[in-house]
Amino acid sequence: MSMKPIDLIVLAVYALSLIWIGAHFARKQSSSQDFALGSRDLPSWAVLLSMSATELSAATFIGVPQAAYMGDWSYLQLALGSFLGKLLLAWRVIPLYYKSGIVTVYGFLADRFGSTPQKAAALCFLFGRLFASGARLFIASLALSAVSDVPIAWAIVSCGLVAGLYTLAGGIKAVVWTDTLQAGLLLFAALAVLMSLIQAAPGGFSGLFAWAQEGGRTKIAFFDPFISLSDGRVLGTALIGAFFLTLATHATDHDMVQRLLTTRNARGSSGALIGSALINFPLTLLFLAIGTGLAYFYQAPPQYDISDPTRILPLYALHELPDGLRGLIFAGLFAAAMSSLDSAICAMATCWCEDIRPIEKNAGTGLRRMRRASIVFSMGLIGAALAMSSYHAILTETPSIKAPNLVEFALSAMSIFYGGLLGIFALGLTSQTRGSPATVCLGLATGALTGLSLFLHPIVFGTVWIAWTWWIPISGGLSFLVASLAHRESSPTTA
């Protein structure tokens, strides 16, 4: 079965709407500051929805139902760890960033340690964000490939180009407002899929829930053991991993922090952050319920091939949903993908032009450089997605490795370089002295290399010794320790 003309029309309208929004905000830009910060006048509710849409991503839309389809609800534990991390950030970190008046989060490091650590951290972010968003682009492209028979490489190129096009035009305002639109679309799509599954289930929701309970398919917390080095699903390990991952992504990753810098004040930003933490719980439950519903629906094998669980949701939408609604579901799926890609492109362009190669004071020249950088990073994102596709293939084809599900794969990709960043940011936030730029850079390099080694160790040794949930605590701890050991005492900073 293939997409019908009405479905393709729905998808075309969706894509054109994104491009129109980008063009609309492009006309209102006069400087690179508008591109990067949106004049700091965006409402908190829009920032909240934009952040939530990006946090969901294609990894959630496809990967969480895949995990629940295979009987694993442990992902909900991560939502609790993330909630605790966001509370700490809203209380202590976001007000400090607003007080500093920074354009990118790495400007904080310039105030604390000088321009060299700022540039080093920005480069680390660029590599980390390319890998992390590349994994999400690869996951989104799995769905496009599944329903169109397009090779995965071409699907990656297509998704990457669409996201780059409207980000190139409109900057952070286009990102926030398109993400707001996309948050509503992906929520509608998820609810439509769940309602379809409930209607198809004998006994409706109660029958589906009873079946899941009897089979133990909704077990959330795993206590035996409470903490494990190699199993990221047990409760203690999951809480630790999600807590530190959230600290890293929402305090040191400009892809997430850029939205938090676009509200009028720190109070609005902190409110958006806490709001995103609260709605994360019901959204996670929604996608887990979809996965369990798919498992119930496919107890009897259909006439089409469902042997690959990574494609289970796209295949259900393609074969079981009516014309028109099918197009809306895929628009929601691609909304989840675009909402994480657009912000990444904007963040990388801003980081390059503010931290690594500062733009000229001329407003028009600065804006043009931002847009050129967006083009370059769009291409880089496509290349990273192709690399992550190859890495995922190696993991799944190695018999001795228990291949991660898609959401674990996406989260592990975020853990490569962010431990190093978290370590030096923690030093900057807790120390009152300026310290040595060389020492800070050494700590960053130690953490980044440790994170990369942990990411590659499954294919090097043929097994997972250390679960992804430990990668940021380990690499971040080493980064902080190395940077602290030779931390030179000097006069207190004012940051």
C-alpha atoms as one frame of an Amber mdcrd trajectory, in Angstrom:
protein
   0.000   0.000   0.000   1.194   3.531  -0.700   0.254   7.083   0.194  -2.856
   8.376  -1.602  -3.047  11.786  -3.341  -4.976  13.318  -0.429  -2.223  12.227
   1.969   0.442  13.774  -0.229  -1.572  16.997  -0.408  -1.724  17.138   3.400
   2.036  16.653   3.621   2.639  19.313   0.961   0.449  21.833   2.814   2.371
  21.108   6.008   5.783  21.603   4.353   4.673  24.808   2.599   3.313  26.173
   5.895   6.726  25.758   7.495   8.451  27.526   4.624   5.879  30.358   4.722
   6.467  30.913   8.441  10.202  31.074   7.822   9.749  33.620   5.025   7.336
  35.667   7.154   9.820  36.117   9.986  12.699  36.675   7.572  11.070  39.949
   6.524  11.054  41.117  10.142  14.743  40.507  10.801  17.190  43.385  10.757
  20.206  41.958  12.585  21.956  38.817  13.740  20.539  39.477  17.233  17.037
  39.074  15.819  18.108  35.793  14.196  19.651  34.452  17.412  17.414  35.831
  20.193  14.171  36.863  18.508  14.453  40.319  20.158  13.906  38.586  23.536
  10.151  39.153  23.337   8.737  35.670  22.780   5.923  34.571  25.131   6.729
  31.877  27.670   3.927  29.601  26.486   5.351  29.531  22.951   8.835  28.775
  24.297   7.341  25.979  26.421   5.626  24.387  23.401   8.718  24.797  21.238
  10.900  23.156  23.865   8.445  20.300  24.340   8.218  19.695  20.601  11.996
  19.518  20.328  12.301  17.225  23.337   9.782  14.842  21.780  11.509  14.553
  18.388  11.185  11.640  15.995  13.010   9.491  18.544  10.015   9.813  20.865
   7.376   9.570  18.134   8.850   6.342  16.750  11.255   5.075  19.408   9.025
   5.187  22.505   6.161   3.260  20.829   8.782   0.788  19.589  10.001   0.220
  23.162   6.458  -0.230  24.513   5.587  -2.508  21.583   8.425  -4.742  22.769
   7.070  -4.652  26.346   9.324  -1.971  27.864   7.784   0.980  29.744  10.970
   1.866  31.629  11.330   5.076  29.591   8.873   6.744  31.978  11.542   6.592
  34.694  13.613   9.017  32.633  10.821  11.598  32.776  11.153  11.721  36.577
  14.922  12.165  36.460  14.513  14.905  33.857  11.915  16.664  36.018  14.341
  16.851  38.945  17.077  18.221  36.702  14.823  20.957  35.307  13.787  22.068
  38.778  17.435  22.603  39.718  18.154  24.514  36.510  15.105  26.775  36.851
  16.077  27.595  40.429  19.819  28.155  40.122  21.096  28.361  36.549  18.602
  30.203  34.323  18.547  33.374  36.494  22.346  33.485  36.332  22.317  33.264
  32.531  19.897  36.186  32.271  21.963  38.212  34.695  25.028  37.645  32.484
  23.236  39.016  29.385  24.717  36.328  27.122  23.746  35.666  23.485  24.852
  32.035  23.584  25.383  29.876  26.640  29.127  29.742  25.902  29.339  33.461
  26.567  29.046  32.482  30.229  32.346  30.600  29.921  33.957  33.662  28.346
  32.971  35.700  31.403  34.300  33.049  33.769  37.400  31.674  32.062  38.149
  33.746  28.953  37.622  33.401  25.215  39.685  30.233  24.688  37.430  27.973
  26.814  34.440  29.666  25.193  35.625  28.702  21.700  36.625  25.194  22.795
  33.225  24.579  24.384  31.434  25.930  21.320  33.372  23.533  19.076  32.540
  20.668  21.423  28.871  21.628  21.209  28.963  21.686  17.400  30.330  18.147
  17.209  27.976  16.914  19.921  24.914  18.500  18.356  25.759  17.121  14.908
  25.881  13.586  16.320  22.769  14.024  18.489  20.618  15.628  15.804  22.072
  13.315  13.179  20.672  10.375  15.151  17.243  12.029  15.221  17.340  12.796
  11.519  18.211   9.155  10.833  15.263   7.966  12.966  12.828  10.303  11.217
  14.097   9.117   7.857  13.306   5.518   8.808   9.625   6.442   8.690   9.899
   8.207   5.336  11.808   5.260   3.926   9.261   2.773   5.299   6.260   4.382
   3.618   7.808   5.485   0.338  10.367   2.772  -0.442  12.921   5.572  -0.781
  16.451   4.506   0.242  17.326   5.706   3.727  20.089   7.970   2.403  17.683
   9.902   0.163  15.149  10.134   2.987  17.830  11.703   5.193  18.712  14.263
   2.525  15.053  15.213   1.970  14.235  15.756   5.655  17.446  17.688   6.244
  16.842  20.069   3.353  13.282  20.959   4.417  14.385  21.771   7.972  17.323
  23.818   6.723  15.212  25.845   4.309  12.824  27.481   6.752  15.449  27.835
   9.502  17.711  29.608   7.013  14.989  32.138   6.349  13.526  32.948   9.740
  15.977  32.259  12.568  14.927  31.511  16.138  11.499  33.156  15.815  10.677
  30.886  12.899  11.923  27.944  14.959   9.766  28.773  17.995   6.573  29.512
  16.063   6.894  26.542  13.708   7.609  24.340  16.717   4.461  25.693  18.375
   2.469  24.683  15.297   4.225  21.343  15.185   3.594  20.643  18.877  -0.144
  20.839  18.235   0.136  18.734  15.100   2.163  15.929  16.666  -0.157  15.856
  19.707  -3.178  15.512  17.415  -1.427  12.794  15.428  -0.535  10.803  18.539
  -4.056  11.066  19.960  -5.550  10.018  16.616  -3.367   6.902  16.499  -4.244
   5.965  20.079  -7.986   6.440  19.490  -7.764   4.304  16.364  -6.051   1.524
  18.313  -8.598   1.700  21.152 -11.500   1.506  18.701  -9.943  -1.529  17.024
  -9.322  -3.336  20.330 -11.916  -5.880  21.514 -13.302  -4.404  24.717 -11.913
  -0.963  23.951  -9.543   0.694  26.396 -10.443  -1.601  29.311  -9.734  -4.693
  27.213  -6.426  -3.278  26.041  -5.386  -2.281  29.569  -6.347  -5.649  31.061
  -4.354  -7.485  28.390  -1.296  -5.307  29.027  -1.523  -5.779  32.807  -1.877
  -9.554  32.568   1.156  -9.801  30.335   3.279  -7.487  32.497   3.751  -5.124
  29.554   3.353  -1.896  31.539   6.036  -2.387  34.168   7.686   0.978  34.687
  10.234   0.604  37.487  12.862  -2.122  37.825  14.303  -2.487  41.353  16.398
  -5.666  41.144  19.054  -4.386  41.215  18.387  -0.748  42.057  21.596   0.371
  40.316  23.443  -1.415  37.520  26.516  -0.452  35.541  25.446  -2.222  32.340
  21.623  -1.971  32.450  20.189   1.508  31.965  16.596   0.395  32.652  16.826
  -0.138  36.426  15.328   2.673  38.495  18.393   4.140  40.199  20.494   4.103
  37.055  17.685   5.594  34.943  17.085   8.446  37.400  20.797   9.280  37.607
  21.236   9.159  33.840  18.188  11.313  33.070  19.073  13.852  35.772  22.589
  14.441  34.456  21.498  14.295  30.809  18.962  17.056  31.487  21.555  19.175
  33.288  23.824  18.818  30.268  21.239  19.475  27.558  19.381  22.339  29.240
  22.371  24.118  30.784  25.219  23.589  28.295  23.622  22.731  24.929  22.725
  25.912  23.068  20.135  24.009  21.040  17.954  23.922  24.160  19.279  27.002
  25.959  18.668  29.319  22.969  14.901  29.180  23.577  15.358  29.921  27.257
  17.145  33.155  26.300  14.289  34.481  24.121  11.766  35.387  26.829  11.582
  38.821  28.429  13.064  37.736  31.759  14.406  34.804  33.751  11.073  34.211
  35.451   9.339  33.538  32.140  12.162  31.282  31.026  12.145  29.267  34.257
   8.372  28.929  34.035   8.641  27.541  30.511  11.288  25.069  31.658   9.209
  23.781  34.582   6.109  23.652  32.383   7.907  21.460  29.862   8.926  19.153
  32.714   5.316  18.788  33.863   3.791  18.015  30.471   6.553  15.529  29.715
   4.827  12.919  31.911   1.456  12.741  30.084   3.159  12.979  26.693   5.438
  10.061  27.543   2.451   8.025  28.747   0.665   8.781  25.481   3.431   7.365
  23.304   3.948   4.367  25.577   0.223   3.605  25.338   0.466   3.739  21.546
   3.225   1.132  21.583   1.228  -1.198  23.828  -1.822  -0.684  21.621   0.223
  -1.668  18.583   1.358  -4.867  20.325  -2.277  -5.719  21.099  -3.386  -4.942
  17.553  -0.678  -7.063  15.939  -1.185 -10.218  18.011  -2.370 -11.810  14.783
   0.251 -11.165  12.065  -1.054  -9.000   9.192  -0.533  -9.646   5.504   2.341
  -7.163   5.384   5.779  -7.520   6.965   6.138  -6.163  10.527   9.338  -7.985
  11.443  11.215  -4.695  11.966   9.890  -3.075  15.189  11.556   0.247  14.335
   8.946   0.704  11.576   5.892  -0.539  13.449   4.150   2.839  13.891   4.733
   4.086  10.306   3.506   0.743   8.939   0.358   0.898  11.065  -0.407   4.406
   9.846   0.255   3.425   6.240  -1.885   0.278   6.169  -4.588   0.757   8.785
  -5.586   4.428   8.845  -8.030   6.051   6.399  -7.003   8.386   3.596  -6.367
  11.949   4.725  -5.878  10.985   8.350  -2.898   8.957   7.208  -1.381  12.120
   5.771  -1.990  14.015   9.014  -0.297  11.270  11.023   2.789  11.421   8.847
   2.717  15.206   9.016   2.768  14.827  12.808   5.648  12.398  12.583   7.649
  14.762  10.419   6.679  17.626  12.737   8.422  15.726  15.517  11.487  15.425
  13.313  11.538  19.014  12.054  11.080  20.477  15.534  14.406  19.013  16.636
  16.301  19.689  13.412  15.349  23.336  12.885  16.465  24.423  16.330  19.736
  22.515  16.001  20.583  24.288  12.741  19.744  27.701  14.209  21.757  26.991
  17.370  24.829  25.824  15.475  24.751  28.844  13.166  24.429  31.205  16.128
  27.209  29.453  18.012  29.581  29.655  15.045  28.930  33.348  14.420  28.916
  34.454  18.066  31.474  32.223  19.779  33.924  30.818  17.228  34.018  33.366
  14.394  32.366  36.480  15.854  30.348  38.400  13.306  31.052  41.932  12.209
  29.181  44.752  13.883  27.420  45.552  10.608  23.888  44.190  11.100  23.280
  43.176   7.494  26.628  41.416   7.164  26.077  39.560  10.429  22.653  38.333
   9.345  24.008  37.095   6.017  26.767  35.186   7.827  24.186  33.581  10.110
  22.248  32.372   7.093  25.334  31.064   5.303  26.286  29.172   8.444  22.787
  27.661   8.523  23.351  26.238   5.043  26.693  24.731   6.025  25.328  23.103
   9.176  22.296  21.770   7.333  24.703  19.901   5.075  26.761  18.808   8.074
  23.643  17.469   9.760  22.838  15.346   6.727  26.363  13.925   6.766  26.135
  13.166  10.489  22.805  11.387   9.981  24.342   9.170   7.312  27.177   8.308
   9.713  24.736   7.514  12.538  22.747   5.317  10.169  25.881   3.277   9.487
  26.734   3.060  13.198  23.221   1.858  14.040  23.493  -0.801  11.339  26.719
  -2.088  12.921  25.062  -2.284  16.349  22.032  -4.179  15.080  24.071  -6.585
  12.947  26.535  -7.562  15.692  25.061 -10.668  17.404  26.930 -10.215  20.693
  25.574  -6.694  21.240  22.101  -6.135  22.636  21.137  -3.402  20.211  19.472
  -0.364  21.826  15.963   0.608  20.845  15.664   3.820  18.868  15.058   6.114
  21.818  18.059   4.685  23.693  20.140   5.131  20.548  19.106   8.790  20.296
  19.793   9.476  23.978  23.165   7.750  23.865  24.155   9.911  20.886  23.488
  12.981  23.044  25.863  11.656  25.692  29.047  11.678  23.615  30.382  15.193
  24.192  28.012  16.722  26.731  29.723  15.261  29.794  32.799  17.342  29.035
  30.660  20.461  28.701  28.767  19.753  31.903  32.017  19.344  33.849  33.431
  22.751  32.979  30.073  24.511  33.334  29.756  22.965  36.793  33.185  24.369
  37.618  32.157  27.800  36.382  28.940  27.721  38.392  30.475  26.498  41.655
  33.895  28.183  41.707  34.407  31.843  42.544  37.850  32.166  40.939  38.766
  32.795  37.341  41.128  29.843  36.976  43.360  28.808  34.100  41.920  28.661
  30.546  44.345  25.857  29.656  43.178  23.767  32.610  39.534  24.272  31.695
  40.230  23.193  28.110  42.105  20.132  29.368  39.107  19.162  31.481  36.794
  19.637  28.496  39.002  17.491  26.257  39.210  14.757  28.892  35.439  14.607
  29.230  34.818  14.667  25.473  37.312  11.883  24.735  35.892   9.802  27.577
  32.364  10.241  26.229  33.441   9.285  22.710  35.223   6.187  24.032  32.123
   5.118  25.956  29.945   5.611  22.869  32.230   3.439  20.733  33.013   0.745
  23.310  30.099  -1.581  22.340  31.397  -2.101  18.801  35.059  -2.179  19.903
  34.524  -4.884  22.543  31.397  -6.505  21.126  29.335  -5.949  24.268  27.907
  -3.174  26.456  29.896  -2.888  29.679  28.684   0.567  30.689  25.095   1.660
  29.968  24.512   4.998  28.223  22.954   6.411  31.413  26.422   6.489  33.025
  28.274   8.152  30.167  27.568  11.767  31.151  28.114  11.245  34.916  31.456
   9.526  34.198  32.750  11.896  31.514  31.352  14.952  33.309  32.934  13.906
  36.594  36.328  13.416  34.955  36.020  16.755  33.167  35.228  18.553  36.423
  38.002  16.737  38.307  40.740  17.446  35.753  39.715  21.092  35.365  39.628
  21.506  39.151  42.975  19.889  39.970  45.068  22.713  38.551  42.443  25.414
  38.970  44.555  28.496  39.571  43.419  30.803  42.332  42.923  34.401  41.297
  40.559  37.250  42.005  36.856  36.415  42.062  34.941  37.011  38.864  31.800
  39.043  38.638  29.875  36.579  36.519
